[in-house]
Structures are given as structure tokens and as C-alpha cells.
Coordinates of C-alpha atoms and ligand atoms in Angstrom, one line a residue:
M1 CA 15.5 133.6 156.4
S2 CA 13.1 135.8 158.1
A3 CA 13.7 136.9 161.7
A4 CA 11.1 134.4 162.9
T5 CA 13.3 131.5 161.9
V6 CA 16.2 131.6 164.4
Y7 CA 17.4 128.2 165.3
D8 CA 19.3 127.9 168.5
P9 CA 22.1 125.4 168.5
A10 CA 21.7 122.4 170.7
G11 CA 25.3 121.3 170.5
F12 CA 24.5 118.6 167.9
A13 CA 26.8 118.1 165.0
L14 CA 26.9 115.3 162.5
P15 CA 30.3 114.2 161.2
D16 CA 31.1 116.0 157.9
A17 CA 31.2 112.8 155.8
Q18 CA 27.7 111.8 157.0
K19 CA 26.4 115.3 156.2
R20 CA 27.9 115.1 152.8
F21 CA 26.4 111.8 151.9
L22 CA 23.0 112.7 153.4
R23 CA 23.2 115.8 151.2
W24 CA 23.9 113.8 148.1
T25 CA 21.2 111.4 148.9
I26 CA 18.7 114.3 149.0
Y27 CA 20.2 115.8 145.9
I28 CA 19.3 112.7 144.0
G29 CA 15.7 113.4 145.1
Y30 CA 15.6 117.0 144.0
G31 CA 17.4 116.0 140.8
A32 CA 14.6 113.5 140.1
L33 CA 12.0 116.2 140.9
V34 CA 13.4 118.4 138.2
A35 CA 13.9 115.6 135.7
G36 CA 10.2 114.6 136.2
I37 CA 8.5 117.9 135.9
F38 CA 9.3 118.3 132.2
H39 CA 7.0 115.6 131.2
G40 CA 4.6 116.8 133.8
L41 CA 4.3 120.0 131.8
A42 CA 3.9 118.1 128.5
N43 CA 1.2 115.9 130.0
A44 CA -0.7 118.9 131.5
L45 CA -0.6 120.7 128.1
S46 CA -1.7 117.6 126.3
F47 CA -5.1 117.8 128.1
A48 CA -5.4 121.3 126.7
N49 CA -4.7 119.8 123.2
I50 CA -1.2 121.2 123.0
N51 CA 1.5 118.8 122.0
I52 CA 5.1 119.7 123.0
L53 CA 6.4 116.2 122.9
P54 CA 8.2 116.8 119.6
Y55 CA 10.5 119.2 121.4
F56 CA 11.8 116.5 123.7
P57 CA 14.9 115.1 122.1
R58 CA 15.1 111.3 122.2
L59 CA 11.6 110.9 123.5
R60 CA 9.9 108.1 121.7
G61 CA 6.4 108.3 123.0
Y62 CA 3.9 109.6 125.5
Y63 CA 4.1 106.6 127.8
Q64 CA 7.8 106.8 128.0
G65 CA 7.5 110.4 129.3
L66 CA 4.6 109.6 131.6
T67 CA 6.6 106.7 133.1
A68 CA 9.6 109.0 133.6
H69 CA 7.3 111.6 135.3
G70 CA 5.7 109.2 137.7
V71 CA 8.8 107.2 138.6
A72 CA 11.0 110.2 139.1
N73 CA 8.5 112.3 141.0
V74 CA 6.7 109.8 143.2
L75 CA 9.2 107.0 143.6
V76 CA 12.7 108.5 143.5
F77 CA 12.1 112.1 144.7
T78 CA 10.1 111.0 147.7
F79 CA 12.2 108.1 148.9
A80 CA 15.5 109.9 148.2
F81 CA 14.3 112.8 150.3
S82 CA 13.1 110.5 153.1
N83 CA 16.4 108.5 153.1
G84 CA 18.2 111.7 154.0
F85 CA 15.6 113.5 156.1
L86 CA 14.4 110.7 158.4
P87 CA 17.9 109.5 159.5
L88 CA 18.9 113.2 160.0
M89 CA 15.9 113.7 162.2
T90 CA 16.6 110.6 164.2
A91 CA 20.2 111.6 164.7
R92 CA 19.2 115.1 165.8
A93 CA 16.5 113.9 168.2
L94 CA 18.8 111.4 169.9
S95 CA 21.8 113.7 169.6
R96 CA 23.9 110.9 168.1
P97 CA 25.7 110.4 164.8
L98 CA 24.5 107.9 162.4
V99 CA 26.2 104.7 161.4
S100 CA 28.6 105.8 158.7
W101 CA 28.7 102.7 156.5
L102 CA 24.9 102.6 156.5
V103 CA 24.7 106.2 155.3
Y104 CA 27.1 105.3 152.5
A105 CA 25.2 102.1 151.7
T106 CA 21.9 103.9 151.5
F107 CA 23.3 106.4 149.1
G108 CA 25.0 103.6 147.0
A109 CA 21.9 101.5 146.7
L110 CA 19.8 104.5 145.7
L111 CA 22.3 105.6 143.2
L112 CA 22.7 102.2 141.6
G113 CA 19.0 101.7 141.6
N114 CA 18.6 105.0 139.8
I115 CA 21.2 104.3 137.2
L116 CA 19.3 101.0 136.3
V117 CA 15.9 102.7 136.3
V118 CA 17.1 105.7 134.2
Y119 CA 18.8 103.3 131.7
A120 CA 15.6 101.3 131.3
I121 CA 13.3 104.3 130.9
V122 CA 15.7 106.4 128.7
T123 CA 16.2 103.5 126.3
N124 CA 12.4 103.1 126.1
Q125 CA 12.4 99.6 127.5
A126 CA 10.2 100.3 130.5
S127 CA 7.2 102.5 129.4
V128 CA 5.0 100.7 131.9
L129 CA 4.2 103.7 134.2
F130 CA 5.0 103.8 137.9
T131 CA 2.4 101.2 138.7
A132 CA 4.3 98.6 136.6
Y133 CA 1.1 96.7 135.8
A134 CA 1.7 93.4 134.1
P135 CA 1.1 92.2 131.4
L136 CA 2.9 95.3 130.3
Q137 CA 6.5 94.2 130.4
A138 CA 9.6 96.2 131.3
H139 CA 13.3 95.3 131.0
W140 CA 14.6 93.6 134.1
T141 CA 16.8 96.6 134.9
F142 CA 13.6 98.6 135.6
Y143 CA 12.3 96.2 138.2
T144 CA 15.8 95.6 139.7
G145 CA 16.5 99.3 139.9
L146 CA 13.3 99.9 141.8
V147 CA 14.1 97.0 144.1
L148 CA 17.4 98.7 144.9
V149 CA 15.5 102.0 145.6
V150 CA 13.5 100.0 148.2
V151 CA 16.6 98.3 149.6
S152 CA 18.0 101.8 150.1
T153 CA 15.0 102.6 152.3
W154 CA 15.6 99.4 154.3
L155 CA 19.2 100.5 154.8
A156 CA 18.1 103.9 156.0
L157 CA 15.7 102.3 158.5
G158 CA 18.5 99.9 159.6
N159 CA 20.6 103.0 160.4
M160 CA 17.8 104.6 162.4
L161 CA 17.0 101.4 164.3
T162 CA 20.7 100.9 165.2
V163 CA 21.1 104.4 166.5
L164 CA 17.8 104.1 168.4
G165 CA 18.9 100.8 169.9
R166 CA 22.2 102.3 171.1
W167 CA 20.3 105.3 172.6
K168 CA 17.9 103.0 174.4
R169 CA 20.8 101.1 176.0
D170 CA 22.1 104.3 177.5
H171 CA 18.6 105.7 178.5
R172 CA 16.8 102.8 180.1
G173 CA 13.3 103.7 181.3
E174 CA 13.2 106.9 179.3
R175 CA 10.6 107.7 176.6
I176 CA 11.9 107.9 173.0
P177 CA 12.2 111.6 172.0
L178 CA 9.1 112.4 169.8
L179 CA 11.0 113.4 166.7
A180 CA 13.0 110.1 166.7
Y181 CA 9.8 108.1 167.4
I182 CA 7.8 109.5 164.6
S183 CA 10.7 109.3 162.1
V184 CA 11.3 105.6 163.0
V185 CA 7.7 104.6 163.0
S186 CA 7.2 106.2 159.5
Y187 CA 9.9 104.0 158.0
V188 CA 8.9 100.9 160.1
M189 CA 5.5 101.2 158.5
W190 CA 7.0 101.5 155.1
A191 CA 9.4 98.5 155.6
L192 CA 6.5 96.3 156.5
A193 CA 4.4 97.7 153.6
S194 CA 7.2 97.2 151.1
L195 CA 7.4 93.4 151.5
P196 CA 4.6 92.5 149.1
I197 CA 6.1 94.6 146.3
A198 CA 9.5 92.9 147.0
V199 CA 7.7 89.6 146.6
D200 CA 6.1 90.9 143.4
F201 CA 9.2 92.2 141.8
L202 CA 11.8 89.6 143.0
G203 CA 9.5 86.6 142.9
L204 CA 7.4 87.3 139.8
L205 CA 8.2 90.3 137.6
I206 CA 12.0 90.1 137.5
P207 CA 12.1 86.3 136.6
W208 CA 9.2 86.9 134.1
S209 CA 11.1 89.7 132.4
L210 CA 14.0 87.4 132.1
G211 CA 11.8 84.7 130.4
A212 CA 10.7 82.5 133.4
F213 CA 7.2 81.0 133.8
G214 CA 7.1 80.3 130.1
G215 CA 6.9 84.0 129.5
L216 CA 3.5 84.1 131.2
V217 CA 2.3 86.3 134.0
D218 CA -0.8 86.6 136.3
P219 CA -2.0 90.2 135.9
L220 CA -4.5 90.1 138.9
L221 CA -1.9 88.6 141.3
T222 CA 0.8 91.1 140.4
R223 CA -1.6 94.0 140.5
T224 CA -2.9 92.9 143.9
L225 CA 0.7 92.6 145.3
F226 CA 1.4 96.0 143.9
W227 CA -1.6 97.6 145.6
F228 CA -0.9 95.6 148.8
T229 CA 2.2 97.9 149.0
G230 CA 0.7 100.7 146.9
H231 CA -1.7 102.3 149.2
A232 CA 0.7 102.3 152.1
I233 CA 3.3 103.8 149.8
V234 CA 1.3 107.0 149.7
Y235 CA 1.5 107.2 153.5
A236 CA 5.2 106.5 153.3
W237 CA 5.5 109.6 151.1
L238 CA 3.2 111.6 153.5
L239 CA 4.6 110.6 156.9
P240 CA 8.0 112.4 156.4
A241 CA 5.9 115.5 155.6
Y242 CA 3.9 114.9 158.8
V243 CA 7.2 114.6 160.7
S244 CA 8.0 118.1 159.6
W245 CA 4.4 119.4 160.3
Y246 CA 4.4 117.9 163.8
A247 CA 7.9 118.3 165.0
L248 CA 9.3 121.3 163.1
V249 CA 6.6 123.5 161.7
P250 CA 5.2 124.6 165.2
R251 CA 8.6 125.9 166.1
Q252 CA 9.0 127.7 162.8
A253 CA 5.6 129.4 163.3
G254 CA 6.6 130.5 166.8
G255 CA 4.1 128.0 168.3
V256 CA 4.3 124.8 170.1
L257 CA 2.9 121.3 169.5
V258 CA -0.1 120.6 171.6
S259 CA 0.2 116.9 172.5
D260 CA 3.1 114.5 172.5
P261 CA 0.9 111.4 173.2
L262 CA -1.7 112.3 170.5
T263 CA 1.1 112.5 168.0
R264 CA 2.4 109.1 168.9
V265 CA -1.1 107.7 168.7
V266 CA -1.5 109.2 165.2
F267 CA 1.7 107.5 163.9
I268 CA 0.7 104.2 165.5
L269 CA -2.6 104.4 163.7
F270 CA -0.8 104.9 160.4
L271 CA 1.4 101.8 161.2
L272 CA -1.8 99.8 161.9
L273 CA -4.1 101.0 159.2
S274 CA -2.0 102.1 156.2
I275 CA -1.5 98.6 154.7
P276 CA -4.8 96.7 155.0
T277 CA -6.6 99.1 152.6
G278 CA -5.0 98.4 149.2
F279 CA -8.2 97.0 147.6
H280 CA -9.6 100.5 147.4
H281 CA -7.5 100.8 144.3
Q282 CA -9.1 97.7 143.0
Y283 CA -12.8 98.3 143.5
T284 CA -13.4 97.7 139.8
D285 CA -11.1 94.6 139.6
P286 CA -12.8 91.3 139.0
G287 CA -11.7 88.3 141.1
I288 CA -11.8 90.0 144.5
S289 CA -14.8 89.4 146.7
E290 CA -17.1 92.4 147.4
Q291 CA -16.8 91.6 151.2
M292 CA -13.1 92.1 151.1
K293 CA -13.4 95.3 149.1
A294 CA -15.9 96.5 151.6
F295 CA -13.6 95.6 154.5
H296 CA -10.7 97.6 153.0
G297 CA -13.1 100.4 152.3
V298 CA -14.1 100.6 156.0
L299 CA -10.4 100.6 157.0
T300 CA -9.7 103.3 154.5
F301 CA -12.2 105.5 156.4
G302 CA -10.3 104.4 159.5
V303 CA -7.0 105.7 158.2
F304 CA -8.6 109.0 157.3
F305 CA -8.9 109.6 161.1
P306 CA -5.3 110.1 161.9
S307 CA -5.1 112.7 159.2
L308 CA -8.1 114.5 160.7
A309 CA -6.3 114.5 164.1
T310 CA -3.2 115.9 162.3
A311 CA -5.3 118.7 160.8
F312 CA -6.4 119.5 164.4
S313 CA -2.8 119.4 165.8
V314 CA -1.1 121.4 163.1
V315 CA -3.8 124.1 163.0
A316 CA -3.7 124.4 166.8
A317 CA 0.1 124.7 166.7
L318 CA -0.1 127.4 164.0
E319 CA -2.8 129.2 166.0
I320 CA -0.7 129.3 169.1
G321 CA 2.1 130.7 167.0
G322 CA -0.1 133.4 165.4
R323 CA -1.5 134.4 168.8
R324 CA 1.9 134.6 170.4
R325 CA 2.8 137.0 167.6
G326 CA -0.1 139.3 168.5
G327 CA -3.0 137.8 166.4
R328 CA -6.4 138.4 167.8
G329 CA -10.0 137.3 167.1
L330 CA -11.2 134.3 165.2
L331 CA -8.8 134.4 162.3
G332 CA -6.4 137.3 163.1
W333 CA -3.7 134.8 164.1
V334 CA -3.5 133.6 160.5
V335 CA -2.4 137.0 159.3
R336 CA 0.2 137.2 162.0
L337 CA 1.9 134.0 161.0
P338 CA 5.4 134.5 159.6
W339 CA 4.4 134.8 156.0
G340 CA 7.9 135.9 155.1
D341 CA 9.6 132.6 156.0
P342 CA 9.7 130.6 152.7
S343 CA 10.2 127.3 154.6
L344 CA 7.1 127.7 156.6
V345 CA 5.0 129.3 153.8
A346 CA 5.7 126.4 151.5
Q347 CA 4.5 124.0 154.2
M348 CA 1.4 126.0 155.2
L349 CA 0.3 126.2 151.5
A350 CA 0.9 122.4 151.2
M351 CA -1.4 121.9 154.2
V352 CA -4.2 124.1 152.7
V353 CA -4.1 122.2 149.4
F354 CA -4.1 118.9 151.3
V355 CA -7.5 119.7 152.7
F356 CA -8.8 119.3 149.1
G357 CA -6.6 116.3 148.5
G358 CA -8.2 114.7 151.6
I359 CA -11.7 115.4 150.6
T360 CA -11.2 114.0 147.1
G361 CA -9.6 110.9 148.8
L362 CA -12.8 110.2 150.7
I363 CA -14.8 110.3 147.5
N364 CA -12.3 107.8 145.9
A365 CA -12.7 105.6 149.0
S366 CA -16.5 105.5 148.7
F367 CA -17.2 102.3 146.8
T368 CA -20.1 103.6 144.7
M369 CA -18.6 107.0 143.9
N370 CA -15.4 105.4 143.0
Q371 CA -17.2 103.8 140.0
I372 CA -17.7 107.3 138.6
I373 CA -14.2 108.6 139.1
H374 CA -12.0 105.5 138.7
N375 CA -9.6 105.8 135.7
T376 CA -10.6 109.3 135.0
T377 CA -8.5 112.5 135.4
W378 CA -10.2 113.0 138.8
V379 CA -7.6 110.6 140.2
P380 CA -4.6 112.6 139.1
G381 CA -6.5 115.7 140.3
H382 CA -6.6 114.0 143.7
F383 CA -3.0 112.9 143.8
H384 CA -1.5 116.1 142.7
M385 CA -3.0 117.7 145.7
T386 CA -1.7 114.9 148.0
V387 CA 1.7 113.7 146.9
G388 CA 2.0 116.4 144.3
T389 CA 1.5 119.2 146.8
A390 CA 1.1 118.2 150.5
V391 CA 4.2 116.1 150.1
A392 CA 6.2 117.7 147.4
L393 CA 5.7 121.3 148.5
T394 CA 6.5 120.3 152.1
F395 CA 9.8 118.7 150.9
V396 CA 10.5 122.0 149.0
G397 CA 9.8 124.0 152.2
V398 CA 12.1 121.7 154.2
A399 CA 14.9 122.3 151.6
Y400 CA 14.8 126.0 152.5
W401 CA 16.3 125.3 155.9
M402 CA 17.8 121.8 155.4
I403 CA 20.0 122.6 152.3
P404 CA 21.5 125.7 154.1
Y405 CA 22.0 123.6 157.2
L406 CA 23.7 120.8 155.3
T407 CA 25.8 122.9 153.0
G408 CA 26.8 125.8 155.3
R409 CA 25.4 128.3 152.8
A410 CA 22.6 130.7 153.6
L411 CA 19.4 130.6 151.5
W412 CA 19.6 132.7 148.4
G413 CA 16.5 134.6 147.2
R414 CA 13.9 134.6 149.9
R415 CA 11.4 136.4 147.7
V416 CA 11.9 134.1 144.8
A417 CA 11.4 131.2 147.1
L418 CA 8.1 132.7 148.3
A419 CA 7.0 133.4 144.8
S420 CA 7.8 129.8 143.9
S421 CA 5.5 128.3 146.5
W422 CA 2.7 130.7 145.8
L423 CA 2.8 130.1 142.1
Y424 CA 2.9 126.4 142.6
T425 CA -0.1 126.5 144.9
I426 CA -2.2 128.7 142.6
G427 CA -1.1 126.5 139.7
V428 CA -2.1 123.2 141.4
L429 CA -5.5 124.5 142.4
I430 CA -6.3 125.5 138.8
F431 CA -4.8 122.3 137.5
A432 CA -6.7 120.1 139.9
R433 CA -9.9 122.0 139.4
G434 CA -9.5 121.2 135.7
M435 CA -8.7 117.5 136.2
I436 CA -11.4 117.0 138.7
S437 CA -14.2 118.6 136.7
A438 CA -13.2 117.0 133.5
G439 CA -12.8 113.7 135.3
L440 CA -16.4 113.9 136.5
Q441 CA -17.3 114.3 132.8
G442 CA -15.4 111.1 132.1
M443 CA -12.1 112.4 130.7
P444 CA -9.8 109.3 131.0
R445 CA -6.5 109.5 132.8
R446 CA -3.3 108.0 131.2
T447 CA -4.4 109.0 127.8
F448 CA -2.7 111.2 125.2
Q449 CA -5.6 113.5 124.6
V450 CA -3.9 115.1 121.6
Q451 CA -4.2 111.9 119.6
A452 CA -7.3 110.5 121.2
G453 CA -10.0 110.2 118.6
Y454 CA -12.9 110.4 121.1
R455 CA -12.5 113.8 122.7
S456 CA -15.7 115.2 124.2
P457 CA -16.5 118.9 124.0
E458 CA -17.3 118.6 127.8
W459 CA -13.7 118.2 128.5
E460 CA -12.5 121.4 126.9
L461 CA -12.7 123.7 129.9
G462 CA -11.3 121.2 132.3
G463 CA -8.5 120.3 129.9
A464 CA -7.7 124.0 129.4
L465 CA -7.5 124.6 133.1
T466 CA -5.3 121.6 133.5
G467 CA -2.9 123.0 130.9
I468 CA -2.9 126.5 132.4
G469 CA -2.5 125.3 136.0
G470 CA 0.2 122.8 135.0
T471 CA 2.2 125.5 133.3
I472 CA 2.1 127.7 136.4
M473 CA 3.1 124.7 138.6
F474 CA 6.1 124.1 136.3
I475 CA 7.2 127.7 136.6
G476 CA 6.9 127.5 140.4
I477 CA 9.1 124.5 140.6
L478 CA 11.7 126.0 138.2
L479 CA 12.0 128.9 140.5
F480 CA 12.6 126.5 143.4
F481 CA 15.6 125.2 141.4
V482 CA 16.9 128.6 140.7
V483 CA 16.8 129.2 144.5
M484 CA 18.5 126.0 145.2
G485 CA 21.1 126.4 142.5
M486 CA 22.0 129.9 143.5
T487 CA 22.1 128.9 147.2
L488 CA 24.7 126.2 146.4
L489 CA 26.7 128.6 144.1
V490 CA 26.6 131.9 145.8
G491 CA 24.8 131.5 149.2
K492 CA 26.5 133.4 151.9
K493 CA 28.9 131.1 153.9
G494 CA 28.5 131.2 157.7
A495 CA 25.0 132.6 157.8
E496 CA 23.2 129.3 157.6
P497 CA 20.9 127.9 160.3
K498 CA 23.2 126.1 162.9
D499 CA 20.5 123.7 164.1
I500 CA 17.3 122.0 163.2
P501 CA 14.1 123.8 164.4
V502 CA 12.7 121.1 166.8
T503 CA 9.5 122.0 168.5
R504 CA 8.5 121.7 172.2
T505 CA 5.1 120.2 173.2
I506 CA 2.6 121.3 175.7
T507 CA 1.6 117.8 176.9
A508 CA 4.8 115.8 177.6
P509 CA 4.9 112.1 177.3
S510 CA 4.0 110.2 180.5
L511 CA 6.3 107.6 182.2
T512 CA 3.4 105.8 183.7
G513 CA 0.0 104.3 182.6
W514 CA -0.6 103.1 179.1
Q515 CA 1.5 105.6 177.3
P516 CA 4.9 104.0 177.6
H517 CA 3.4 101.0 175.7
L518 CA 3.3 103.3 172.6
D519 CA 7.1 103.1 172.5
R520 CA 7.1 99.3 172.2
I521 CA 7.2 99.6 168.4
G522 CA 7.8 95.8 167.9
L523 CA 4.5 95.0 169.6
W524 CA 2.7 97.4 167.3
V525 CA 4.3 95.8 164.3
I526 CA 2.9 92.5 165.4
A527 CA -0.5 94.0 165.7
A528 CA -0.2 95.6 162.3
I529 CA 0.8 92.2 160.8
A530 CA -2.3 90.6 162.4
L531 CA -4.5 93.2 160.8
V532 CA -2.8 92.8 157.4
L533 CA -3.3 89.0 157.6
I534 CA -7.0 89.5 158.3
A535 CA -7.4 91.9 155.4
Y536 CA -5.4 89.9 152.8
M537 CA -5.3 86.3 153.7
P538 CA -8.9 85.5 152.6
F539 CA -7.8 86.6 149.1
F540 CA -4.4 84.9 149.0
L541 CA -5.7 81.6 150.6
T542 CA -8.5 81.2 148.0
Y543 CA -6.9 82.6 144.9
A544 CA -5.5 80.1 142.5
P545 CA -2.7 81.8 140.5
R546 CA -3.3 81.9 136.8
F547 CA -0.2 82.5 134.7
I548 CA -2.2 83.2 131.6
S549 CA -0.9 86.3 129.9
P550 CA 2.2 86.8 127.7
G551 CA 4.1 90.0 128.2
F552 CA 3.2 93.0 126.1
K553 CA 5.6 95.8 125.0
L554 CA 3.4 98.3 123.4
F555 CA 6.2 100.9 123.0
Ligands
LIG1 FE1 -5.2 108.7 147.6 C1 -5.7 107.1 144.6 C2 -8.1 107.4 148.8 C3 -4.7 110.2 150.7 C4 -2.0 109.4 146.7 N1 -4.1 108.4 146.0 C5 -4.5 107.7 144.8 C6 -3.4 107.7 143.8 C7 -2.3 108.4 144.5 C8 -2.8 108.8 145.8 C9 -0.9 108.6 143.9 O1 -10.0 105.1 148.1 C10 -3.4 107.2 142.4 C11 -2.7 105.8 142.3 C12 -2.8 105.4 140.8 O2 -1.9 105.7 140.0 O3 -3.8 104.7 140.5 N2 -6.2 108.8 149.4 C13 -7.4 108.3 149.7 C14 -7.9 108.6 151.0 C15 -6.9 109.5 151.5 C16 -5.9 109.6 150.5 C17 -9.1 108.2 151.7 N3 -3.6 109.7 148.5 C18 -3.6 110.2 149.8 C19 -2.3 110.7 150.1 C20 -1.5 110.5 148.9 C21 -2.4 109.8 148.0 C22 -1.9 111.3 151.4 C23 -0.1 110.7 148.6 C24 0.7 111.2 149.5 N4 -6.6 107.5 146.9 C25 -7.7 107.0 147.6 C26 -8.4 106.0 146.7 C27 -7.7 106.0 145.5 C28 -6.6 106.9 145.6 C29 -9.6 105.3 147.0 C30 -8.1 105.1 144.3 C31 -8.8 105.9 143.3 C32 -9.0 105.1 142.0 O4 -10.2 104.7 141.8 O5 -8.1 104.8 141.3 C33 -7.0 110.1 152.9 O6 -6.2 109.4 153.8 C34 -6.8 111.6 153.0 C35 -6.8 112.1 154.4 C36 -6.5 113.6 154.4 C37 -7.1 114.5 155.1 C38 -6.6 115.9 155.0 C39 -6.2 116.4 156.4 C40 -5.6 117.8 156.3 C41 -4.5 118.3 156.9 C42 -4.0 119.7 156.7 C43 -4.6 120.6 157.8 C44 -4.0 122.0 157.6 C45 -4.7 123.1 157.4 C46 -3.9 124.3 157.0 C47 -6.2 123.1 157.5 C48 -8.2 114.2 156.0 C49 -3.7 117.4 157.8 C50 -4.1 125.5 157.9 C51 -3.1 126.5 157.4 C52 -3.2 127.8 157.8 C53 -2.2 128.7 157.1 C54 -4.1 128.3 158.7
LIG2 CU1 -4.9 104.4 148.3

């Protein structure tokens, strides 16, 4: 750790058993990250016309690998990390231990879910990609495993709410500490958002995979339920990263967060607006009225706003840090930021890439422009800069203080860690440039280019950049694993950070006026439900389910 990252202890200590289980919960996530990147490499290279799939023992096809990549990296990695990180943040903010049995249950549900999902994918009975679109049909263990992963997030939230409830009993009239507030609101939003996919999997896909409904399924209904959850899911991945950007990064950069109230407003806006936007993934789907698509489109631009406010807040916090360290002039403060601290650098690079992720997101959200980029490689170009970098690289950066904190071993290989983040960032920018330009030329996503008989010469450059960038990203992440592995094996004992780097804010929360209402999370949940009903009821009230399609197993 660089000299800039000195964490003063606040007298907070979690029981050892809780620390251990949180650690193992998070390890499942990083394990999934490494498991997933191998097919990531194969997929990137396939766009450059290079086929390394034959080198994968036991792999029986492109879609099996692509499913493993998506499920491991966006479903398991993200939620396993958050299941450990958010309860840890809540406990730290409230200076209270967690509920032990809920920590264990969260870990247990996640582990069991993973065993089922891994079984289904490894045995090639679930090559349906992470979106699980029917009528592609997976083995019931795939859907059930994913349900258990979702259950694990509910258990983690249950833990946080219990601890918060106990804290409130002892602190009547006080405002919830910011770090606890934003951690809880993140998972409250997700819990609400996860209900449609629970209905989809438990009510439709699991029974169907076991032979119910005469073996028939309604593709539009299941797709709509998926995206009902599926847009909000991307914010469920993002918000834990925002928790770090708002509440920890300013401190790590030697700065301070500008506004406590603005931060709460941002998270409430995510609670309100993340869910009623799912149709922007279905602009090209038949059977959904144009008016409803337009309504979701407008709300999508609405949910863009709290991210803009976030950009303002995090840049301001970094600027304060840079100026306190002697930075002068318009941009001199950037140079003075602690560029030797691997935890901070990973997260700052994640932010820079997210600017491009955000811009491409706006283009996706624009109804007419979406017609050009939908189902092309533009979309994976977009999401590798959002979930694939803003989120993943932030979680990598957090690991650089959190794993030492949880294991009692100091970080090994600061320079290797820095190299890892820089390589990954350079890699993803080349990769996404390739995917985005080729996507504009119509290169399809989810297609094994090596075997596609309709390759266009226009895709050559974009495909090659995708392959080159993907390879650099792969090396970057491998270095992260070297750092983590060595930290666990030989990291110096006793030199680890003793506390979590929680920031201070310039504007404190107010005890009077409208602000305390922000802490009435239950009321905001009711408002969010109302908005969701307005956005989705017109579809569900007028839609007559059509169980018309048999299941397909094209693998
Ligand atoms: Fe998206 C498709 C629209 C954000 C993930 N998105 C996807 C898919 C994924 C995904 C996985 O409207 C593909 C799903 C599939 O398989 O089909 N997305 C948006 C919009 C935003 C957005 C409007 N997406 C995300 C995030 C994701 C994510 C976040 C994951 C975590 N997306 C869409 C649409 C589609 C879509 C359509 C469907 C496309 C189709 O046709 O299939 C926005 O909310 C983005 C807002 C972000 C910003 C950036 C703010 C910048 C910040 C950093 C500031 C820091 C700085 C650094 C400047 C406004 C906060 C300073 C540093 C120093 C060192 C000084
Ligand atoms: Cu979306």
C-alpha cells in the first residue's frame, strides 16, 4: 500500500467467524471471475478469426463457453462480491456485528446455487446464455441454481436490515450513517427488482424444464419478465461500485465527499428509476406497444441523471484530494492523485472507462439508434465498459484493501497490481473500440465468427482489435490473480489495513426539513412500486399468455 492509504482504526472489529465467511463468500466471486475469463479470451479471439476452443478440454461448443462466461462473470462474480461487501459496509458504518446465521446462510445458498449452475453448464445441459431466453431450454438445475443465487442476495439484505433495525432502536431520531444507507438502499432496490425473475424462474421456467405446461412456453412473456429484472440488475451490479466510489474512494484519494444529502438522493433515484425501464432491451420485440416502449425510454434517460450526478460527486472528491496534495491549475490535481495506490488506481481507471460506457448506453437507449446497434457487437462493446470495467475493475480495486483487511495479510506486489489495472484498461479500450466499430458495420453479437459463413470484410479491423484488446484484458486479470494468490500465500502478516477507509462529507445530513424523509426507505419502496406498476401494468393487464413454443436444446 502506498503511504497515502493509511486507515485509522475506529475500534470496529467483526467476529472472526463472520470475517471468515464473508471472505469465502467473496472468494466464490473472484473464483467465478477467473473461471469466466477463459472463455472471454476465446470469444474475443474468435472475432479476430482465431479459434482456441479446441484447447478447452471437455468444452462441447461455443455457446457452452459463452454461457459459462456470462453466468460466471456477470451473475456469480457480481452478486458474490456484493453479498460480502455490502453487509461488511453496513456493519462497519453502524459499528455492529452482523447476524451470524444469516452470514452463514448467505454463503450456503450461494455455494449450493453455484454447484447446481456449474453442474448444469459443465455437463452442457444449459447452453442458453446468461439471459436464459426461452424457448432455449436448460436443465432445471440451471434455473434452480440461479434462484439460489438470488436467494443468497435476499439473505444478505435480511442481514443488513436486521442490523439496521437494531441500530435504529438504539439511535432514535438519528440519521442513518451514509455508508449504511447507500449499502442498504442498493440491495433493497435489487430485492424489489428481483421479484419478476423469481416469478419467471419459479413459476414458469423451472416447471417447464420439468415437463409442465405440456412442454410449451411463452417466449415473449418469459423474456419480458427477464428484462423486468434485467435492466435493474445492471444497477444492482453498479451500485456496490458506487458505494465504494462515494464512501471510500474520496478518503483513499485524500479528499472528501462533497454532499451527504445529494448522495442519498442519487441512491433514492436509482431505487425509483432502475426498474421501470426494462423495455429498452425490447425495443425490437413485437407484442409491446410503442407507447410503453417510449415511456420506458424516457425513464431510461431519467436514470441516466443520477449517474451524471455521480460523475460530478466523484470528480469533485478526487479534485479536493488532488488539490490537498498540492495540485494546482485546471488539471494539475489529476497528476497529484495517489497514482501509486493500486486500490484507488483500479477504481479511477474504472471511472474513466465508465464515461464511454455511459455514452454508449445513451445511444442504446435512443429508440431509433437502437435499431442500428441492437444485436450487434456494439452492445457487448457497451457492457464491457460498464459491468466489465466500471464494476469489475472497481471490485478488483476494492480487493486490494479488502482481502488484506479480511485475511490479515498485507497486499503482495503493488507494482504488479498497478500493471494489472493499466493493462486491463488499455485492453478494454482497444477491445470496445473494435466491438463498437464492427457493431456499427453490423457484426452480430452472440455469433461464433470463426464458423459464420457470412463474414464481411468490413468487420476485419474491428474483429482484430477485439481480439488484441481481449488478450490484453485477459493478461491484466491474470495478474490480478497472481497478486491475490501471492497475498494469500506469502502476504506479510500484521501489516494489513486495520480499518475500512470511510470518507467524511463536507455537507452533513440535516435533522430538520425534508431530508430526514430520505431515510424512510419503506416509503420510497412504495413509491418505486407505484412507478413500476405504471410502467408494467399496461402490458401485463392486456397481454394474453400464449404457451406456443416447445423447448429447444440446440446444443
Ligand atoms: Fe446498459 C444493454 C442503456 C448503463 C450493462 N447494458 C446492456 C447490456 C448490459 C448492460 C450487460 O437502452 C446487454 C444485455 C444483453 O445481454 O442484451 N445502459 C444503458 C444506459 C446506461 C447503461 C442508458 N449498462 C449500464 C450499466 C451496466 C450496463 C451501468 C452494467 C453495470 N444498456 C442500455 C440499453 C441496452 C443496454 C438501452 C440495450 C441494448 C440492446 O439493444 O440490446 C446509463 O445508465 C449509463 C449512465 C452512465 C454515465 C457515466 C457516468 C460516469 C461516471 C464516472 C465519472 C468519473 C470520471 C473519472 C469522469 C452517465 C459516474 C475521473 C477520473 C480521474 C482520474 C480524474
Ligand atoms: Cu438496460
